[in-house]
PDB file of N, CA, C and O in Angstrom:
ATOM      1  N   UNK A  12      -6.610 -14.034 -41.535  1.00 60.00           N
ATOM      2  CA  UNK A  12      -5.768 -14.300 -40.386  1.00 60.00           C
ATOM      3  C   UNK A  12      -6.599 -14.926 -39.272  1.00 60.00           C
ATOM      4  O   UNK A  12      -7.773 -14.571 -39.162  1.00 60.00           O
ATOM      5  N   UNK A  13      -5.998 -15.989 -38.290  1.00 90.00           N
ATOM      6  CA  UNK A  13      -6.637 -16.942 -37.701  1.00 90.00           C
ATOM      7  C   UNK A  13      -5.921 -16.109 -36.274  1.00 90.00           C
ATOM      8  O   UNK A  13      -5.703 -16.839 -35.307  1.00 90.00           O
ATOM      9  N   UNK A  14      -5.685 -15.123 -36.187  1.00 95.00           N
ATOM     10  CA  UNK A  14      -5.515 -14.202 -34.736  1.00 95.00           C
ATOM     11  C   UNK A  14      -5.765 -12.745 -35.103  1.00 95.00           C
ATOM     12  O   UNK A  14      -5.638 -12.252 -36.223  1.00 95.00           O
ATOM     13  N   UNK A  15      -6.132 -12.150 -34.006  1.00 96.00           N
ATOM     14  CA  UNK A  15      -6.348 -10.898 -33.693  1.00 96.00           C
ATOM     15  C   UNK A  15      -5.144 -10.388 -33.201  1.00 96.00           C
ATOM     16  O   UNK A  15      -4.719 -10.915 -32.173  1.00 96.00           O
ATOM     17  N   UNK A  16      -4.374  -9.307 -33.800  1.00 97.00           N
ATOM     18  CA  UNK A  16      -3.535  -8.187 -33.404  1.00 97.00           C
ATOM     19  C   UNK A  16      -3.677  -6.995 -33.490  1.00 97.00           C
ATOM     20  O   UNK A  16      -4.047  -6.405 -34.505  1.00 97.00           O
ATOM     21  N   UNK A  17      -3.226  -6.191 -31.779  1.00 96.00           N
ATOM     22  CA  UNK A  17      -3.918  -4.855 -31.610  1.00 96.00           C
ATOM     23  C   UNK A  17      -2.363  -4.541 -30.516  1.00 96.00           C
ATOM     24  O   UNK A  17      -1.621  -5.306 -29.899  1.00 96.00           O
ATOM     25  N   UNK A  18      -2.399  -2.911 -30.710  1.00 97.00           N
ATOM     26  CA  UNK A  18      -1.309  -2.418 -29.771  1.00 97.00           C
ATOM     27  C   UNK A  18      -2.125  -1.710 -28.925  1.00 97.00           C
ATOM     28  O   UNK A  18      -2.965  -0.925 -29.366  1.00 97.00           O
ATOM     29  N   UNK A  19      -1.953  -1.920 -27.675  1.00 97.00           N
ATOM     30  CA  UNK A  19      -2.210  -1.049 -27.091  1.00 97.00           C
ATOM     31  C   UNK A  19      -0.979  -0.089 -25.783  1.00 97.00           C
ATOM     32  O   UNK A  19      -0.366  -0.521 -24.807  1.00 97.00           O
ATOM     33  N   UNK A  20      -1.039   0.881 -26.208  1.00 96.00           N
ATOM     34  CA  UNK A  20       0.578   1.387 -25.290  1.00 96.00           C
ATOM     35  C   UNK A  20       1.649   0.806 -26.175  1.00 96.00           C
ATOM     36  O   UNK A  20       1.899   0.940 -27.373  1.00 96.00           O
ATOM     37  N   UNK A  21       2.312  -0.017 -25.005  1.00 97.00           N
ATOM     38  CA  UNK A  21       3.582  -0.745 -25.949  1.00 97.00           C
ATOM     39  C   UNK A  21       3.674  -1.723 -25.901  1.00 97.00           C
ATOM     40  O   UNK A  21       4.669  -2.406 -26.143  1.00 97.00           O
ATOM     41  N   UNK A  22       2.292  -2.142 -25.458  1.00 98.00           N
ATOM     42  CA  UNK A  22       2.319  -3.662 -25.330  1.00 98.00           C
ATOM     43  C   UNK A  22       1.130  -4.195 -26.630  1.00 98.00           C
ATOM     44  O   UNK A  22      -0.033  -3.800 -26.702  1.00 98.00           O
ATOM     45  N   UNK A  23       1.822  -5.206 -27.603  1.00 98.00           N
ATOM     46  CA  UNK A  23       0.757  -6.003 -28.446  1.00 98.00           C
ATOM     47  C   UNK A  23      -0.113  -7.049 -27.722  1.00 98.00           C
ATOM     48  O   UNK A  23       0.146  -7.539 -26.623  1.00 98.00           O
ATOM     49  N   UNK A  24      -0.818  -7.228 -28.232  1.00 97.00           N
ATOM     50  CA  UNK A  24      -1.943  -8.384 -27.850  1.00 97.00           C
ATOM     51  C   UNK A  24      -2.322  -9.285 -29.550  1.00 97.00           C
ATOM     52  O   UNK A  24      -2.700  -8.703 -30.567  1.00 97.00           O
ATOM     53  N   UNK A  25      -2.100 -10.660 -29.424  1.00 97.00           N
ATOM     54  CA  UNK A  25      -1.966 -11.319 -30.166  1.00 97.00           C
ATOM     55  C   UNK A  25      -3.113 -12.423 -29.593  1.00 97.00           C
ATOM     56  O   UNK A  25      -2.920 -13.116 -28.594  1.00 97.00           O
ATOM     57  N   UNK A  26      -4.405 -12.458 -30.455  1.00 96.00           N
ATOM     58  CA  UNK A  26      -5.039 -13.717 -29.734  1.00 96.00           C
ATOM     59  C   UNK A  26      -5.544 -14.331 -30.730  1.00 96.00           C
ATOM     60  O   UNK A  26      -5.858 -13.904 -31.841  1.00 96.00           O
ATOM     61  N   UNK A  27      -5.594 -15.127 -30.382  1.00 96.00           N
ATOM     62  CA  UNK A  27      -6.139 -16.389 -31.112  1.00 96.00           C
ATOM     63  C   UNK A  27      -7.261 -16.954 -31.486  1.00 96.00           C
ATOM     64  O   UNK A  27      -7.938 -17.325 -30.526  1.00 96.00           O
ATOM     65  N   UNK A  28      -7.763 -17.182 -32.628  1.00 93.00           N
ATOM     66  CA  UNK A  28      -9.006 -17.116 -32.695  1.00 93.00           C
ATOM     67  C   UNK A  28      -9.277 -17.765 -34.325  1.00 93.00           C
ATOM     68  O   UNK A  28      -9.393 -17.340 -35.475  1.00 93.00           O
ATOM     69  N   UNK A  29      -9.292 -19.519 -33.327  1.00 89.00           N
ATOM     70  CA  UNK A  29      -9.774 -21.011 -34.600  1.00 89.00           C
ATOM     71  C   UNK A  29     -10.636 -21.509 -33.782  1.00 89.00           C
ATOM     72  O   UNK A  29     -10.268 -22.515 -33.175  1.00 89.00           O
ATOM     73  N   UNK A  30     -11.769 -21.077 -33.562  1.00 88.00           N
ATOM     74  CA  UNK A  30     -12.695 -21.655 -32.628  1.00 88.00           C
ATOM     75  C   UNK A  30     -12.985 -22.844 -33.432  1.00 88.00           C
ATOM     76  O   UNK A  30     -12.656 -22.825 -34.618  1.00 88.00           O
ATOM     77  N   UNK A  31     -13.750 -24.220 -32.772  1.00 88.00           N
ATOM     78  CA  UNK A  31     -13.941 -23.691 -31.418  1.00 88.00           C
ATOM     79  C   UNK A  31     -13.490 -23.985 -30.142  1.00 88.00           C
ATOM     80  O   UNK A  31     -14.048 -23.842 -29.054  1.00 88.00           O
ATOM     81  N   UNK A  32     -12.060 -24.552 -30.525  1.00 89.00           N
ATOM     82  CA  UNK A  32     -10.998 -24.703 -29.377  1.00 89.00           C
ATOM     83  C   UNK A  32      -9.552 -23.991 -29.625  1.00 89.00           C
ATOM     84  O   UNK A  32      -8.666 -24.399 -28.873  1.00 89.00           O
ATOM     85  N   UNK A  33      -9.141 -22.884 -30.664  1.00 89.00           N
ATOM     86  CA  UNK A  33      -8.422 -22.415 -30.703  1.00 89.00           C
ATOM     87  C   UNK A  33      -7.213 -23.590 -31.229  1.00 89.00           C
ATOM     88  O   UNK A  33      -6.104 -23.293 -30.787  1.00 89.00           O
ATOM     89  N   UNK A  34      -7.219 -24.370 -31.754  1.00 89.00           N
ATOM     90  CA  UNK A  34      -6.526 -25.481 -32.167  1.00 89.00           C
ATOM     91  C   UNK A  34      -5.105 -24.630 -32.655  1.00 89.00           C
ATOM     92  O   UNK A  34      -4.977 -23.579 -33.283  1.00 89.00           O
ATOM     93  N   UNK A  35      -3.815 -25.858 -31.900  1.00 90.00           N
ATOM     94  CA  UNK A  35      -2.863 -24.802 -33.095  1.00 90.00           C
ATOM     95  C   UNK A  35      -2.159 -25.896 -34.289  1.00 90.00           C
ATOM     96  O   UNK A  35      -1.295 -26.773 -34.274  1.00 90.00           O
ATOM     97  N   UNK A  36      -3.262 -25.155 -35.514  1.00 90.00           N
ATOM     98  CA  UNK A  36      -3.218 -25.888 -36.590  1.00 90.00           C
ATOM     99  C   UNK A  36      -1.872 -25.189 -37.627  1.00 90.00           C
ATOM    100  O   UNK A  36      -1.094 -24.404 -37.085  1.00 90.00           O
ATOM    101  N   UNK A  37      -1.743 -25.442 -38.685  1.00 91.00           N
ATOM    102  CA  UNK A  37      -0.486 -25.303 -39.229  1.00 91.00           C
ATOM    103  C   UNK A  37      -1.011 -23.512 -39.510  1.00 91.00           C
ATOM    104  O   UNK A  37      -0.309 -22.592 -39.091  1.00 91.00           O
ATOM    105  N   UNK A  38      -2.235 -23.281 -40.216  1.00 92.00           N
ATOM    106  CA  UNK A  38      -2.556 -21.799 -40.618  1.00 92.00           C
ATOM    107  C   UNK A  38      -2.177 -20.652 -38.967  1.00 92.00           C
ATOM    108  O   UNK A  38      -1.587 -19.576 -38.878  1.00 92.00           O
ATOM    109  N   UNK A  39      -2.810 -21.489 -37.953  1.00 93.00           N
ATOM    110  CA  UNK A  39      -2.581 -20.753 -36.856  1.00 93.00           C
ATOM    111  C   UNK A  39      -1.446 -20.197 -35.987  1.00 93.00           C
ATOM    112  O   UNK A  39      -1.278 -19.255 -35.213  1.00 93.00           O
ATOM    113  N   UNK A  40      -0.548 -21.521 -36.623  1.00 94.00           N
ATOM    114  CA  UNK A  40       0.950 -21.016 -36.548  1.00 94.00           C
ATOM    115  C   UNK A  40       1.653 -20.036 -37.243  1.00 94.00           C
ATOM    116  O   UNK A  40       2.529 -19.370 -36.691  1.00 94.00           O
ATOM    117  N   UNK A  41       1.414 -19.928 -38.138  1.00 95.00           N
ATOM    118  CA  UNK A  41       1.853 -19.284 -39.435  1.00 95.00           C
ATOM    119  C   UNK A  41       1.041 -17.665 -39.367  1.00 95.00           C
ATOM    120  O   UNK A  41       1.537 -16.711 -39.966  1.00 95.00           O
ATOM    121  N   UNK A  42       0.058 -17.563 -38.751  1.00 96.00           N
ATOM    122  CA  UNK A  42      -0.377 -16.050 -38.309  1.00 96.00           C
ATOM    123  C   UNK A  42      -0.019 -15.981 -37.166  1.00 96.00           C
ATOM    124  O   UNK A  42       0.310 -14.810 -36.978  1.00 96.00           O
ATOM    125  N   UNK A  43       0.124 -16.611 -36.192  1.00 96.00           N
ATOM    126  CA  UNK A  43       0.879 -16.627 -35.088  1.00 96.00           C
ATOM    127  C   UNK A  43       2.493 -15.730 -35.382  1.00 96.00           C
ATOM    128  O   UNK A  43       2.706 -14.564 -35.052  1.00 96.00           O
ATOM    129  N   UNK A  44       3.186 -16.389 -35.876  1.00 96.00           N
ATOM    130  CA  UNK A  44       4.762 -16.121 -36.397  1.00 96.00           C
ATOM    131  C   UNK A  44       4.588 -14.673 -37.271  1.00 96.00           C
ATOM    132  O   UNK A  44       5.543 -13.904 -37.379  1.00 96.00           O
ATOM    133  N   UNK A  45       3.118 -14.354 -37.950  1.00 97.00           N
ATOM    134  CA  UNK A  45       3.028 -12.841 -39.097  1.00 97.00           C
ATOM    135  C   UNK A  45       2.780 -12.106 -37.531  1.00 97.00           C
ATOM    136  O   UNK A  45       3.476 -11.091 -37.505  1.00 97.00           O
ATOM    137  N   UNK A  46       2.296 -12.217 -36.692  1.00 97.00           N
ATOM    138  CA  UNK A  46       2.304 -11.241 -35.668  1.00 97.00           C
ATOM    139  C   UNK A  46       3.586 -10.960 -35.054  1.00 97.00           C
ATOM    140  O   UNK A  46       3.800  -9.793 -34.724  1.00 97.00           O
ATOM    141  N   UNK A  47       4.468 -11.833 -34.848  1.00 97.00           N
ATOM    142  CA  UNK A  47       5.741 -11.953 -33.621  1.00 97.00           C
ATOM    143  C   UNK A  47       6.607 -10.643 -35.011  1.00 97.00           C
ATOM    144  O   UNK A  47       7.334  -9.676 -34.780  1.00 97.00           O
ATOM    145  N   UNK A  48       6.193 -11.098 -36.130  1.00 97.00           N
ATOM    146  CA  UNK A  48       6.873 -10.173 -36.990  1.00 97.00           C
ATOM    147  C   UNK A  48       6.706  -8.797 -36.927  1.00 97.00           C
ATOM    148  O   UNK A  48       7.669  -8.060 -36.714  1.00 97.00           O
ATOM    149  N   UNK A  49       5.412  -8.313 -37.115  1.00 97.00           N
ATOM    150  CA  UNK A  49       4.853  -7.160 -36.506  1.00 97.00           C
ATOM    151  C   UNK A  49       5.086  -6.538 -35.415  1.00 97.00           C
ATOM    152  O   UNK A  49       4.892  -5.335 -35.243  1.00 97.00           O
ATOM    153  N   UNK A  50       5.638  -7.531 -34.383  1.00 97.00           N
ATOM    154  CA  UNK A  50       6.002  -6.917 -33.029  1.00 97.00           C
ATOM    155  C   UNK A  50       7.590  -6.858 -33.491  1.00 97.00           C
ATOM    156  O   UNK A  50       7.892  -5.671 -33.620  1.00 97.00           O
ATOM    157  N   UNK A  51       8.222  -7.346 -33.657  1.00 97.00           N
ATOM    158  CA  UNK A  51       9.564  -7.294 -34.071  1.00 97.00           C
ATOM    159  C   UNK A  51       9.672  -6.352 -34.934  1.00 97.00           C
ATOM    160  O   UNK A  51      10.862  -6.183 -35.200  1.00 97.00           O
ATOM    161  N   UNK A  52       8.955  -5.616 -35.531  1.00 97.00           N
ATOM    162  CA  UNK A  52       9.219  -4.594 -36.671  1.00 97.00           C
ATOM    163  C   UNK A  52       8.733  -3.402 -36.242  1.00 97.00           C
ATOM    164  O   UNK A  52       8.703  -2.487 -37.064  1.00 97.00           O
ATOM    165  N   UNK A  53       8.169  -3.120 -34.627  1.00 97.00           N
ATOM    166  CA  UNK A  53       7.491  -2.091 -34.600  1.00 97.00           C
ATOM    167  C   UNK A  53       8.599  -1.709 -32.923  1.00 97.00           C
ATOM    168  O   UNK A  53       8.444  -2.398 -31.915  1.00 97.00           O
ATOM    169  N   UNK A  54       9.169  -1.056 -32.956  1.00 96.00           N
ATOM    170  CA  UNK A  54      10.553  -0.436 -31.804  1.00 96.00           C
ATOM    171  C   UNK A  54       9.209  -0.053 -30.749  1.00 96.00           C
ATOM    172  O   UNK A  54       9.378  -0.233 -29.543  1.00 96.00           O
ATOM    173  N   UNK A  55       8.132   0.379 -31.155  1.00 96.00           N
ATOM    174  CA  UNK A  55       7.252   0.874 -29.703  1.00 96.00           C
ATOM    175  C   UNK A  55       6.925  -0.568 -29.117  1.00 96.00           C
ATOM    176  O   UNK A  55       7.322  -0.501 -27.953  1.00 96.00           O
ATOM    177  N   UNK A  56       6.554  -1.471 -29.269  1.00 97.00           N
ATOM    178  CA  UNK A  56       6.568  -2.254 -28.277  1.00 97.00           C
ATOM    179  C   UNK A  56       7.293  -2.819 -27.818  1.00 97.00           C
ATOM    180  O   UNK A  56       8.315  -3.177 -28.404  1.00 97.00           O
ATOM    181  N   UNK A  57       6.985  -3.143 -26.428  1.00 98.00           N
ATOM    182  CA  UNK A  57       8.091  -3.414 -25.227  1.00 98.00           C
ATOM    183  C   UNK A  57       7.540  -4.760 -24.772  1.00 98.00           C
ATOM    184  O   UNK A  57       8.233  -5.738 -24.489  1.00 98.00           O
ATOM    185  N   UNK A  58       6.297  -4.696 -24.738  1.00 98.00           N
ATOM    186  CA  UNK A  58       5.730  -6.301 -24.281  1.00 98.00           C
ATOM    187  C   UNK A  58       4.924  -7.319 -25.411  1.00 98.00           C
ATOM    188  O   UNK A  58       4.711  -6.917 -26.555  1.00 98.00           O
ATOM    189  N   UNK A  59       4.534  -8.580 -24.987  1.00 98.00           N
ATOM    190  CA  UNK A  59       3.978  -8.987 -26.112  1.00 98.00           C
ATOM    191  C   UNK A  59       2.563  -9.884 -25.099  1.00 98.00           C
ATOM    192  O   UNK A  59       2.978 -10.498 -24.116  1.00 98.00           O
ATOM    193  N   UNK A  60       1.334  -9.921 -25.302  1.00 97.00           N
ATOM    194  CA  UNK A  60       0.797 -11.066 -24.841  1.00 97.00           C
ATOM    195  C   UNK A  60      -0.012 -11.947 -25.503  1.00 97.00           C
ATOM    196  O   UNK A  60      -0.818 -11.576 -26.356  1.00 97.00           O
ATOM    197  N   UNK A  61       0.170 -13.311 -25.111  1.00 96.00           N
ATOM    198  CA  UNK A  61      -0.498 -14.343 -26.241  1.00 96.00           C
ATOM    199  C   UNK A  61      -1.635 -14.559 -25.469  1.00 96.00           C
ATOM    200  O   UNK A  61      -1.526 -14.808 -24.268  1.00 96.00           O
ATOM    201  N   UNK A  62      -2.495 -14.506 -25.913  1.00 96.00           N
ATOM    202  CA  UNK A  62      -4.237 -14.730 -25.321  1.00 96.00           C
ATOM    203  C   UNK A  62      -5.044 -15.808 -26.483  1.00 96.00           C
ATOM    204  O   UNK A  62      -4.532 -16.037 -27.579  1.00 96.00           O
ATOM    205  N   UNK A  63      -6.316 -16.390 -26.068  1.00 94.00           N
ATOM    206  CA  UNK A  63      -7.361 -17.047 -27.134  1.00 94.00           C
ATOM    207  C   UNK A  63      -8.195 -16.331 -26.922  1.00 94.00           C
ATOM    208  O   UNK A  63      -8.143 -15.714 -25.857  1.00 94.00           O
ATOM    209  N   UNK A  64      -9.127 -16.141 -27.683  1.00 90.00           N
ATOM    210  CA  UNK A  64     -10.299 -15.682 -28.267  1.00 90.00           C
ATOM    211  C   UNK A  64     -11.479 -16.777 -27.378  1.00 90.00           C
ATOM    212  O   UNK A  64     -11.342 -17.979 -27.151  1.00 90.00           O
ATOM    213  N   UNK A  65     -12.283 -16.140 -27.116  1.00 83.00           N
ATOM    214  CA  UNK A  65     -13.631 -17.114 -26.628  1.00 83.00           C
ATOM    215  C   UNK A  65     -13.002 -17.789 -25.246  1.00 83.00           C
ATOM    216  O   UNK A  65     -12.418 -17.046 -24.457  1.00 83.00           O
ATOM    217  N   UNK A  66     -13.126 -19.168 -24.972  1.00 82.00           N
ATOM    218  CA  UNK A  66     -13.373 -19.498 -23.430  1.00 82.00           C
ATOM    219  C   UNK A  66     -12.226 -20.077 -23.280  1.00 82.00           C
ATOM    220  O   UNK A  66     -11.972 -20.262 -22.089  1.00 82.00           O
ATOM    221  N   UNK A  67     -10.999 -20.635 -24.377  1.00 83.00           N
ATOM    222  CA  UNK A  67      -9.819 -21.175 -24.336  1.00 83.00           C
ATOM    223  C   UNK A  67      -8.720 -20.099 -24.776  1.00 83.00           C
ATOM    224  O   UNK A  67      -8.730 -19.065 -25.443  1.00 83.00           O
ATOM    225  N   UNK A  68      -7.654 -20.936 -23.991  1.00 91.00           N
ATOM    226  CA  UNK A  68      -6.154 -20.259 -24.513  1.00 91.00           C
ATOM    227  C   UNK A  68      -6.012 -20.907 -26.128  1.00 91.00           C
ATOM    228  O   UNK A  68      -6.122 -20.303 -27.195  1.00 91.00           O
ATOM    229  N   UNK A  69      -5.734 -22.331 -25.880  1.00 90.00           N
ATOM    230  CA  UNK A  69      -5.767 -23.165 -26.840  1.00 90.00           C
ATOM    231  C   UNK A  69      -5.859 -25.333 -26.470  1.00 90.00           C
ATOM    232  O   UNK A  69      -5.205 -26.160 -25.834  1.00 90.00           O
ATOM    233  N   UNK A  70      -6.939 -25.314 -27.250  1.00 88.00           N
ATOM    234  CA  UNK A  70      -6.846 -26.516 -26.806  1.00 88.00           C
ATOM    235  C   UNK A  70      -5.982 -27.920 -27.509  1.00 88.00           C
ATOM    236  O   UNK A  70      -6.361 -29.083 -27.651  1.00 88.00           O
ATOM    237  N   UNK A  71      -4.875 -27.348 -27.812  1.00 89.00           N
ATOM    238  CA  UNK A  71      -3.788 -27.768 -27.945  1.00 89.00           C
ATOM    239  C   UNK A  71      -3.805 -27.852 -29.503  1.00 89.00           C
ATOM    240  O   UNK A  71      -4.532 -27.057 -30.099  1.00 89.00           O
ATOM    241  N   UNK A  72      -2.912 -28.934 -30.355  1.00 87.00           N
ATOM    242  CA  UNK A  72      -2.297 -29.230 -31.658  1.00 87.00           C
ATOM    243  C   UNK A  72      -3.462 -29.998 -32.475  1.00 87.00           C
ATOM    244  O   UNK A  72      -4.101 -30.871 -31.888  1.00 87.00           O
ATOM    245  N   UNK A  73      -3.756 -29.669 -33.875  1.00 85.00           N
ATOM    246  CA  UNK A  73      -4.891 -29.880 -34.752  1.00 85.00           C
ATOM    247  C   UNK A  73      -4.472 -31.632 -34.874  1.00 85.00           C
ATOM    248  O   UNK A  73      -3.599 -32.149 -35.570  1.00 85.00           O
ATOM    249  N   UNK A  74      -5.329 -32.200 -34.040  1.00 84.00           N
ATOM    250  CA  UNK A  74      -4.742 -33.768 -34.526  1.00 84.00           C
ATOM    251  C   UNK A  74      -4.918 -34.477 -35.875  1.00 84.00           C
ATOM    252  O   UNK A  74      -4.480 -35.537 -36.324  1.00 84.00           O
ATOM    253  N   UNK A  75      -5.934 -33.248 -36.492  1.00 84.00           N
ATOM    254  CA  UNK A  75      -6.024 -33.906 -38.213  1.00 84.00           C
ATOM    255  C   UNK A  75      -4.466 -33.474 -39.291  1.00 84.00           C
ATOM    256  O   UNK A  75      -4.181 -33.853 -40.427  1.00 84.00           O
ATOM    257  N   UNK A  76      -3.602 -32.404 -38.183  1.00 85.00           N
ATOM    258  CA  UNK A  76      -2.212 -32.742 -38.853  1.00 85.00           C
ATOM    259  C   UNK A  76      -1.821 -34.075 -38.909  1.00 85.00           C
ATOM    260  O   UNK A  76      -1.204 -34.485 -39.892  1.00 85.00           O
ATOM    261  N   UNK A  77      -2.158 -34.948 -37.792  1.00 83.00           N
ATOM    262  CA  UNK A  77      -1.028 -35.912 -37.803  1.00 83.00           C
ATOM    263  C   UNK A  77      -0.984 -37.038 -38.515  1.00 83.00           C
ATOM    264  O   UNK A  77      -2.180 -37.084 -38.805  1.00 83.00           O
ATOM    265  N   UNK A  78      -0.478 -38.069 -39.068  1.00 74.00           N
ATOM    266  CA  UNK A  78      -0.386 -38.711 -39.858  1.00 74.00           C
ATOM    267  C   UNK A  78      -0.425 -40.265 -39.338  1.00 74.00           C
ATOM    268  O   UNK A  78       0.452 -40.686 -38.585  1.00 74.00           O
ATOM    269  N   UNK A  79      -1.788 -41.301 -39.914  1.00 59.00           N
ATOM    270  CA  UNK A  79      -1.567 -42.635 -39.617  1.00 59.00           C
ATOM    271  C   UNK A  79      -0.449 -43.149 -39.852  1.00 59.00           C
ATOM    272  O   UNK A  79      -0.198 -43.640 -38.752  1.00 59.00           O
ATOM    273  N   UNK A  80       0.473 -43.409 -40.552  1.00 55.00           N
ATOM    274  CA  UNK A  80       1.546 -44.289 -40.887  1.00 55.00           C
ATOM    275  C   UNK A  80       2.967 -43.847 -40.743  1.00 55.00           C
ATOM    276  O   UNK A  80       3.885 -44.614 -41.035  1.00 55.00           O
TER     277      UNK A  80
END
């Protein structure tokens, strides 16, 4: 998994962590969305927060998704 998830109280913490800009690449989305699940499946939490790992939130979309043509 390309994030860290932890409860603390009732609030999750979901961060991110594809150094070394936190890119949001297709894998990062996709553990991104296995967490929102986890919070959705667990009635004790009440809050959710999205954080990055290291010195970024995220430095935006993996541009080796995108496609020349």
């Amino acid at each position: 998994m390309s994030v860290h998830y932890e409860v603390r109280g009732a609030c999750a913490v979901i961060a991110l962590d594809n150094p070394p800009v936190n890119s949001f690449g297709y894998q990062l989305r996709m553990d991104v969305m296995e967490a929102i699940d986890r919070v959705e499946a667990d009635s004790a939490v009440k809050a959710v927060v999205l954080t990055g790992s290291g010195r970024a939130f995220s430095g935006g979309a993996d541009i080796t998704e995108f496609s020349a043509g």
